[in-house]
PDB file of C-alpha atoms and ligand atoms in Angstrom:
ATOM      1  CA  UNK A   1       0.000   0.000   0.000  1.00 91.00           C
ATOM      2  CA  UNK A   2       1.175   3.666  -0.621  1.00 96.00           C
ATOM      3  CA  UNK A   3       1.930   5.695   2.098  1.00 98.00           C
ATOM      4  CA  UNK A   4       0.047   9.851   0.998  1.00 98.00           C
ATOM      5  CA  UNK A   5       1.197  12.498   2.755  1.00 98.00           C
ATOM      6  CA  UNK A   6      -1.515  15.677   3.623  1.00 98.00           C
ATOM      7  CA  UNK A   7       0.345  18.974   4.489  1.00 98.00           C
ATOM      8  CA  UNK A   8      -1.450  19.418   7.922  1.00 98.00           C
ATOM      9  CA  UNK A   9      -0.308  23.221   8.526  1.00 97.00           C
ATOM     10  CA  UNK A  10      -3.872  24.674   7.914  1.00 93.00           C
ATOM     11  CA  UNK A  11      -7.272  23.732   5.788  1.00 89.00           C
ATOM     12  CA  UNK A  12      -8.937  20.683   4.991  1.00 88.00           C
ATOM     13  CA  UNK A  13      -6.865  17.660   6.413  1.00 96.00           C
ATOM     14  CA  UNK A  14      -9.067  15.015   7.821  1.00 97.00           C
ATOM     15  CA  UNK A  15     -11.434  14.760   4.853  1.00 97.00           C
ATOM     16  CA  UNK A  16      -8.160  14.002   2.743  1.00 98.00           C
ATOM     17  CA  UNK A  17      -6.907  11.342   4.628  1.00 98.00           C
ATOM     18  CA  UNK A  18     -10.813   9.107   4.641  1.00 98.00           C
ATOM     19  CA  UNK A  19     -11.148  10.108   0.857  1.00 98.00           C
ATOM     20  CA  UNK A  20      -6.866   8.760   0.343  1.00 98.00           C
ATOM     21  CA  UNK A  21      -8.009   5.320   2.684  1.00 98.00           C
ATOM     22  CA  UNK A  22     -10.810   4.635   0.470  1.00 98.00           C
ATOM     23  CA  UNK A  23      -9.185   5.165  -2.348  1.00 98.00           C
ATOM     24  CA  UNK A  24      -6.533   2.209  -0.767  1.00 97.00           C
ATOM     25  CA  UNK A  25      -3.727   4.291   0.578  1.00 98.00           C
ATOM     26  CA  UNK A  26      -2.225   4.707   3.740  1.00 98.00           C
ATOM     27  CA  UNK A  27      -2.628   8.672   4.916  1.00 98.00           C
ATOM     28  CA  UNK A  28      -1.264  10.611   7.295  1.00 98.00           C
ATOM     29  CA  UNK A  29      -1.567  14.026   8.284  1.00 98.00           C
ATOM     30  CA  UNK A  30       2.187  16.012   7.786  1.00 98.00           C
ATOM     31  CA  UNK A  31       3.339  18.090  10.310  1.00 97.00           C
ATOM     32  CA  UNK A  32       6.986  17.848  10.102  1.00 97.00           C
ATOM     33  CA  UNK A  33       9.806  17.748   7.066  1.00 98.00           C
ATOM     34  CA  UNK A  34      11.655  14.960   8.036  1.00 98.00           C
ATOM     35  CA  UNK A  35       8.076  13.264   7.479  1.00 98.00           C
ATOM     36  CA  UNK A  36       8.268  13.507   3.732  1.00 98.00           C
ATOM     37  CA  UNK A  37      11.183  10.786   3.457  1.00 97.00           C
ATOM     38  CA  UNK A  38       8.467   8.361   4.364  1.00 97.00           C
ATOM     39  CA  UNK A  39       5.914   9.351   2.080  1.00 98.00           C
ATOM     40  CA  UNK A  40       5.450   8.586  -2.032  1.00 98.00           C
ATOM     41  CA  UNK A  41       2.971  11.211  -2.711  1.00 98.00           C
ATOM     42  CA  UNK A  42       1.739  13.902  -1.464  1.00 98.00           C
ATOM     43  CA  UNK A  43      -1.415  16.381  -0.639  1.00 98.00           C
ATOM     44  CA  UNK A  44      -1.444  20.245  -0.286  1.00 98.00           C
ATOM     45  CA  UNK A  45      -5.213  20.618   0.966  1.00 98.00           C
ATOM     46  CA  UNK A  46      -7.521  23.880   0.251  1.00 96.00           C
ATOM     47  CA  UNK A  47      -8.042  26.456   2.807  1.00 95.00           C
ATOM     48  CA  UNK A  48      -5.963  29.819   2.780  1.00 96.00           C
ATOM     49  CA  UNK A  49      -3.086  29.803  -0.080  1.00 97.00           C
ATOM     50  CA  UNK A  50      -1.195  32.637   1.892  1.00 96.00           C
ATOM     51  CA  UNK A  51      -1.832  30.852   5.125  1.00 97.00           C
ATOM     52  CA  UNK A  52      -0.780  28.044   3.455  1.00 97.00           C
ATOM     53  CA  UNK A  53       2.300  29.583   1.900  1.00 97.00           C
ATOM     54  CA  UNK A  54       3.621  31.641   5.087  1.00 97.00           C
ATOM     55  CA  UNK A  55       3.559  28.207   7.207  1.00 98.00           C
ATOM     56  CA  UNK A  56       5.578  26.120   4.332  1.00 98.00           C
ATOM     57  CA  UNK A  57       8.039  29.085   4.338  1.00 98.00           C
ATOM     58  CA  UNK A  58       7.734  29.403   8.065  1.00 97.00           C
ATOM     59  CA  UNK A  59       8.677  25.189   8.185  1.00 97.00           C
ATOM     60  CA  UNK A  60      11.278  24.842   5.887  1.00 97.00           C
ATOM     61  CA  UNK A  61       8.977  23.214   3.673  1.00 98.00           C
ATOM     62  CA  UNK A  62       9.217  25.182   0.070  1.00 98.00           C
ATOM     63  CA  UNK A  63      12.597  23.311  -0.573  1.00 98.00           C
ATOM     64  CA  UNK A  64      11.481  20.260   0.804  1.00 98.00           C
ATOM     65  CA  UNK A  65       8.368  19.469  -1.499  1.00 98.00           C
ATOM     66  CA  UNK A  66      10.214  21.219  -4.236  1.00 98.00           C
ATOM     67  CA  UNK A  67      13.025  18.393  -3.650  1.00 98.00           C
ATOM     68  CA  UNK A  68       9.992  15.624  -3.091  1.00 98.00           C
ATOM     69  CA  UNK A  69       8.476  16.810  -6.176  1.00 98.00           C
ATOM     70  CA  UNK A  70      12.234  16.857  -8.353  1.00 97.00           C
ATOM     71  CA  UNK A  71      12.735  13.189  -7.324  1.00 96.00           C
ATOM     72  CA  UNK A  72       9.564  12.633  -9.077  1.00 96.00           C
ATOM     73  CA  UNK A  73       7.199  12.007  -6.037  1.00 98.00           C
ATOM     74  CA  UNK A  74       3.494  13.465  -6.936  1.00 98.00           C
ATOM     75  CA  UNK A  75       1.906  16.256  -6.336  1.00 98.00           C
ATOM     76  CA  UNK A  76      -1.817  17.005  -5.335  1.00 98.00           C
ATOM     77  CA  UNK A  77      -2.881  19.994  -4.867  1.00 98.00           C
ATOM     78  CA  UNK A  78      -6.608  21.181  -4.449  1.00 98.00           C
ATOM     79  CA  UNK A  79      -8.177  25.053  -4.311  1.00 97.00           C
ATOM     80  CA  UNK A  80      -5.768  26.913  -2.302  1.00 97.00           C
ATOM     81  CA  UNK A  81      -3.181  23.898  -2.549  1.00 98.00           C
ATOM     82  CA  UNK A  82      -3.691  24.468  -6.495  1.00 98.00           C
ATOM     83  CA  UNK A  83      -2.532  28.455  -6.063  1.00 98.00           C
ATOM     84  CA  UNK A  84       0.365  26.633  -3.992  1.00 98.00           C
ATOM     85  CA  UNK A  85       1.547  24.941  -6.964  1.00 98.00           C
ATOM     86  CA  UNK A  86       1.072  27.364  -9.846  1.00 98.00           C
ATOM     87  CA  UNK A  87       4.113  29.432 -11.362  1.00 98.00           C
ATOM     88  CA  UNK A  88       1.942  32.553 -10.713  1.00 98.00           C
ATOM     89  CA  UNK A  89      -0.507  33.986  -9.715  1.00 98.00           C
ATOM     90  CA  UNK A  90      -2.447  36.816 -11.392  1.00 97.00           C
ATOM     91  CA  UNK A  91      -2.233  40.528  -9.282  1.00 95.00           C
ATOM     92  CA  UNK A  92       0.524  39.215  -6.874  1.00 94.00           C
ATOM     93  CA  UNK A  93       4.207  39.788  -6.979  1.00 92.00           C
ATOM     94  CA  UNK A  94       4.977  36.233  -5.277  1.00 93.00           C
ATOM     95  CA  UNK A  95       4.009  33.049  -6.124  1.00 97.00           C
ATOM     96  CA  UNK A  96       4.637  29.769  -3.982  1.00 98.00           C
ATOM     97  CA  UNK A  97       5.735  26.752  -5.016  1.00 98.00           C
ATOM     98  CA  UNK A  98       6.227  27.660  -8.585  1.00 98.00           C
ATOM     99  CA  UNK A  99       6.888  24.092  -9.542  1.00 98.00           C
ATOM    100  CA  UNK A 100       3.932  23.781 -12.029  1.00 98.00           C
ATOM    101  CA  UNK A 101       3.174  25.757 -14.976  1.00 98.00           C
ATOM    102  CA  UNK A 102       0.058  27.789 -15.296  1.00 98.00           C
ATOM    103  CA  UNK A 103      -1.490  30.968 -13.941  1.00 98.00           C
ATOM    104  CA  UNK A 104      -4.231  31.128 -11.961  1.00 98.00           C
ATOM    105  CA  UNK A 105      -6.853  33.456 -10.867  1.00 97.00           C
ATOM    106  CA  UNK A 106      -7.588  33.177  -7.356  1.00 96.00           C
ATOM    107  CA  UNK A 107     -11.448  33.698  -5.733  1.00 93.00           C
ATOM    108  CA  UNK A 108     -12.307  33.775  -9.028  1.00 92.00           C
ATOM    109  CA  UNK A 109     -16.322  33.213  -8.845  1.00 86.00           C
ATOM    110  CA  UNK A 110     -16.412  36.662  -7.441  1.00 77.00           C
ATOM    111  CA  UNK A 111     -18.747  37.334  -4.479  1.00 71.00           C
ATOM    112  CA  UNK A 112     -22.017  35.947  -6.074  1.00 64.00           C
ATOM    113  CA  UNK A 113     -20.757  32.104  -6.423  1.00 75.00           C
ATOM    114  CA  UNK A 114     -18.697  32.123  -3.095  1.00 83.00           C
ATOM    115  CA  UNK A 115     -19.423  28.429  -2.897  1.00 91.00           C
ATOM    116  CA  UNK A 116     -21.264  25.793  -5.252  1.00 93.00           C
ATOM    117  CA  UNK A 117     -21.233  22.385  -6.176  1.00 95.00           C
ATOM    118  CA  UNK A 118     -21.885  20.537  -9.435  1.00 96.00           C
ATOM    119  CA  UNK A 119     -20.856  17.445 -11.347  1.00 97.00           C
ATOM    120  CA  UNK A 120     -17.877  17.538 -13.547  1.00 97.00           C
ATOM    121  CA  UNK A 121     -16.191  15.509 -16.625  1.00 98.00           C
ATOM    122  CA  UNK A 122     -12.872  15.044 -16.023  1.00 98.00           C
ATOM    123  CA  UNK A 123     -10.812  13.235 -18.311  1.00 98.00           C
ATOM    124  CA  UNK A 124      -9.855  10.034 -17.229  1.00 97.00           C
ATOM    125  CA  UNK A 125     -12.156   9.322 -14.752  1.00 97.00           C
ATOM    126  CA  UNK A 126     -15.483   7.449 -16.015  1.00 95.00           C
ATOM    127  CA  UNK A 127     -18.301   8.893 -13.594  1.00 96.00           C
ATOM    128  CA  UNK A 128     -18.366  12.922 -13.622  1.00 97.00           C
ATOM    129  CA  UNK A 129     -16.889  14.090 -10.473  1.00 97.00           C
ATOM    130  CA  UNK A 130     -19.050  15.709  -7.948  1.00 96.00           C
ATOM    131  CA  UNK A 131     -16.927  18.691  -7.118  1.00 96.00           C
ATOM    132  CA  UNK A 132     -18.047  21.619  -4.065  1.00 96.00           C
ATOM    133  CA  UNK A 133     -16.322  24.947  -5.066  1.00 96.00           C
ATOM    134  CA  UNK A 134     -15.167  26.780  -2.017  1.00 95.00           C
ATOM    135  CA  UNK A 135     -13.823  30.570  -2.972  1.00 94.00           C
ATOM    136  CA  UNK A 136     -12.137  28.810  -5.750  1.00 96.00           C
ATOM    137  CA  UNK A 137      -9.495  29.796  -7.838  1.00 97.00           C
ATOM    138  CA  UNK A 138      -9.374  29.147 -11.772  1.00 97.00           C
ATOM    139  CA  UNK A 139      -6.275  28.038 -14.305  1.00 98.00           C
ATOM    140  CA  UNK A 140      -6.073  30.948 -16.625  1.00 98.00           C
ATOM    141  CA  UNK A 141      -3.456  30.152 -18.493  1.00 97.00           C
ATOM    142  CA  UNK A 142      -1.577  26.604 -19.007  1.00 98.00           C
ATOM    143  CA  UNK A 143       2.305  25.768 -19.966  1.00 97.00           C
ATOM    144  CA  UNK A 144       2.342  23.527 -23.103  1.00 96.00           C
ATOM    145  CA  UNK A 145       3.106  20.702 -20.833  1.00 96.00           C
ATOM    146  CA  UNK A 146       0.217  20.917 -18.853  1.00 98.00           C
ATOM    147  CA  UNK A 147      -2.779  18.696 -19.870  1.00 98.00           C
ATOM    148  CA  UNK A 148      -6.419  20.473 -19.506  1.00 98.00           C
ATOM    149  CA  UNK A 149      -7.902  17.588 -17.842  1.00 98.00           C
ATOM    150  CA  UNK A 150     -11.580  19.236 -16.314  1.00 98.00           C
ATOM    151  CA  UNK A 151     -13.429  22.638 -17.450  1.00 97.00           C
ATOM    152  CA  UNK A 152     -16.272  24.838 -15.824  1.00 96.00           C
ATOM    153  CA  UNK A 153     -17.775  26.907 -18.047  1.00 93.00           C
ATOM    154  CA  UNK A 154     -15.095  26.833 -20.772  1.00 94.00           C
ATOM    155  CA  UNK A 155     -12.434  28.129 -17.174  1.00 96.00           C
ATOM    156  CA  UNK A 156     -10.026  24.818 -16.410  1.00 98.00           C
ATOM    157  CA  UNK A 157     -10.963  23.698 -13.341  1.00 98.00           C
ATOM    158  CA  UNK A 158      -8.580  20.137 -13.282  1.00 98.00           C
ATOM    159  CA  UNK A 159      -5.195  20.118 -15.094  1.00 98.00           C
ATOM    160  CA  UNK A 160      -1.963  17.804 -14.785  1.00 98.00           C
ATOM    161  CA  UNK A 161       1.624  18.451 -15.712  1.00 98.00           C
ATOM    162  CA  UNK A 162       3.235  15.009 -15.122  1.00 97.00           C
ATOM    163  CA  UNK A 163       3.545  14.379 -11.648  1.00 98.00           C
ATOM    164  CA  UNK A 164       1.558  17.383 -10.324  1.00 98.00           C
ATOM    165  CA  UNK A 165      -2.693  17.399 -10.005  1.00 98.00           C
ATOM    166  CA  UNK A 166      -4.101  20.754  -9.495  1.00 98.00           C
ATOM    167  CA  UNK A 167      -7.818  20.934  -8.919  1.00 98.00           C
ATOM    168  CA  UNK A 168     -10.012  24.537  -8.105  1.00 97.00           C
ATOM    169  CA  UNK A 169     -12.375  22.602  -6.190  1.00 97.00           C
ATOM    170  CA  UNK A 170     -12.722  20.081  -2.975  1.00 97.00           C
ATOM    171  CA  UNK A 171     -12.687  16.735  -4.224  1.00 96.00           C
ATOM    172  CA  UNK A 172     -12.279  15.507  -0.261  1.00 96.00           C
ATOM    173  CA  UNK A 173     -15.889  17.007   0.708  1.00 96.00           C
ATOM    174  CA  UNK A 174     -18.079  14.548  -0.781  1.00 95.00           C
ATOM    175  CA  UNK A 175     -18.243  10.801  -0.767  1.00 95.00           C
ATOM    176  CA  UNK A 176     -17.060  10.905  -4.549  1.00 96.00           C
ATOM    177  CA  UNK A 177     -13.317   9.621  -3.961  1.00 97.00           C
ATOM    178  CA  UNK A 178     -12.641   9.321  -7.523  1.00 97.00           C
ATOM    179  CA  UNK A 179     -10.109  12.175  -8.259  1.00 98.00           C
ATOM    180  CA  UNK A 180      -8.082  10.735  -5.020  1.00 98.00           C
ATOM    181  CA  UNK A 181      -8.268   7.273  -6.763  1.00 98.00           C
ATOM    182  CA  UNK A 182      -6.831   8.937  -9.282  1.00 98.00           C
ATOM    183  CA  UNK A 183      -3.784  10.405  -7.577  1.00 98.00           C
ATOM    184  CA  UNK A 184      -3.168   6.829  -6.158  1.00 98.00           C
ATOM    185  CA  UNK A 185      -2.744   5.608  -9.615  1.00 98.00           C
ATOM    186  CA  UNK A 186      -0.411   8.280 -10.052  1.00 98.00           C
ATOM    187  CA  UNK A 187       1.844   7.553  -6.911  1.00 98.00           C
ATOM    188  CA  UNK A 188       1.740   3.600  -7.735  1.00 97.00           C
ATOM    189  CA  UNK A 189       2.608   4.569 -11.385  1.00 96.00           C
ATOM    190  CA  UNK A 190       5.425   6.929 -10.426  1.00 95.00           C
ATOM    191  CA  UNK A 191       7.153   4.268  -7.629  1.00 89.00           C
ATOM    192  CA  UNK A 192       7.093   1.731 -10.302  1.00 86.00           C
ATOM    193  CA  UNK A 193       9.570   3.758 -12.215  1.00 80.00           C
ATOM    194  CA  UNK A 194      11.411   4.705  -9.681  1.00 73.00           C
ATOM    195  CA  UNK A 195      12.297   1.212  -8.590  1.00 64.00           C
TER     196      UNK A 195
HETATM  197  N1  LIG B 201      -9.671  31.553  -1.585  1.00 85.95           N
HETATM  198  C1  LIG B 201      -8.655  30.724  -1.020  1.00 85.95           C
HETATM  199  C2  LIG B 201      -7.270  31.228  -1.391  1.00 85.95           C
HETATM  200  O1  LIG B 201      -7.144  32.098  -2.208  1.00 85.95           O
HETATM  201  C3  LIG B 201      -8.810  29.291  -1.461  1.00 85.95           C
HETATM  202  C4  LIG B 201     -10.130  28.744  -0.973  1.00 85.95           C
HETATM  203  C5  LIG B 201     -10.154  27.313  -0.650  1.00 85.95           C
HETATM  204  O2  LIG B 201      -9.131  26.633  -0.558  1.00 85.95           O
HETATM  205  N2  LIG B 201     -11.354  26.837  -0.439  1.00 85.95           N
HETATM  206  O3  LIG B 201      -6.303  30.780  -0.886  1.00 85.95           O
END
């Protein structure tokens, strides 16, 4: 069984780890650096990107997961864990992680569509995806690496770039584990080639 990390330094972390154990992994929450030597994949959850970002910096953990991510280990990142990941993002100076490449657009369903859910085609998954948007932010612009793999009214939503999955939504909010099945496949995929 794979062992998934979920960055536990603020948002969503115990809805990850059910979603990642029915999807057949082994989860636990992340806390600590030294943690990711253990791990073959790995979560960045929603909840506040800057939060988010000032605790990783705060950690040590921006060279870390940029290292975890370099030897190939995936990625997951979902809503604010998406801005986490992206190259930039639009309006702000600073950017995160910067390990995947794409712009995106953060609280982009302006004031009026704060929050929503609705069922989604994403490609490679059979069923559509029941996705809850939470604040979300959008992918406005993709790297030609980067595969477009879910849209919401013609804005991507879901997008890969190898070992990296960004999604706008919350996947972990709804019984729907599909999109975590998903990532599991990726993080069995990606330790077969590294053995
Ligand atoms: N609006 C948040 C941000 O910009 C993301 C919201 C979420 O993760 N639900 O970081």
């Amino acid at each position: 069984m794979k062992k998934i990390g979920v960055l536990a330094l603020q948002g969503a972390v115990a809805e990850h780890i059910r979603s990642l154990e029915l999807a057949g992994a082994e989860a636990v929450p992340v806390k600590r650096v030294e943690q990711l030597d253990e791990l073959q994949g790995l979560v960045i959850p929603g909840g506040e990107s800057t939060t988010i970002g000032k605790l990783m910096r705060k950690y040590g953990f921006m060279d870390a997961v940029r290292q975890f991510s370099a030897e190939g280990k995936p990625l997951f990142g979902t809503c604010a864990g998406l801005i986490v990941l992206a190259n930039e993002i639009e309006g702000q100076e600073d950017a995160h992680l910067q390990v995947m490449d794409m712009t995106v657009a953060r609280n982009a369903f302006g004031r009026q569509r704060e929050s929503f859910e609705t069922d989604l085609e994403v490609k490679g998954i059979e069923e559509p995806v029941r996705a809850v948007f939470i604040r979300a932010p959008l992918i406005k612009r993709v790297g030609a690496g980067v595969d477009v793999l879910s849209t919401y009214k013609d804005e991507i939503v879901t997008a890969r770039q190898g070992n990296l999955l960004a999604v706008s939504f919350h996947p972990e909010l709804t019984d729907d584990y599909s999109l975590h099945a998903y990532f599991v496949q990726m993080v069995e995929e990606a330790s077969e080639r590294s053995v």
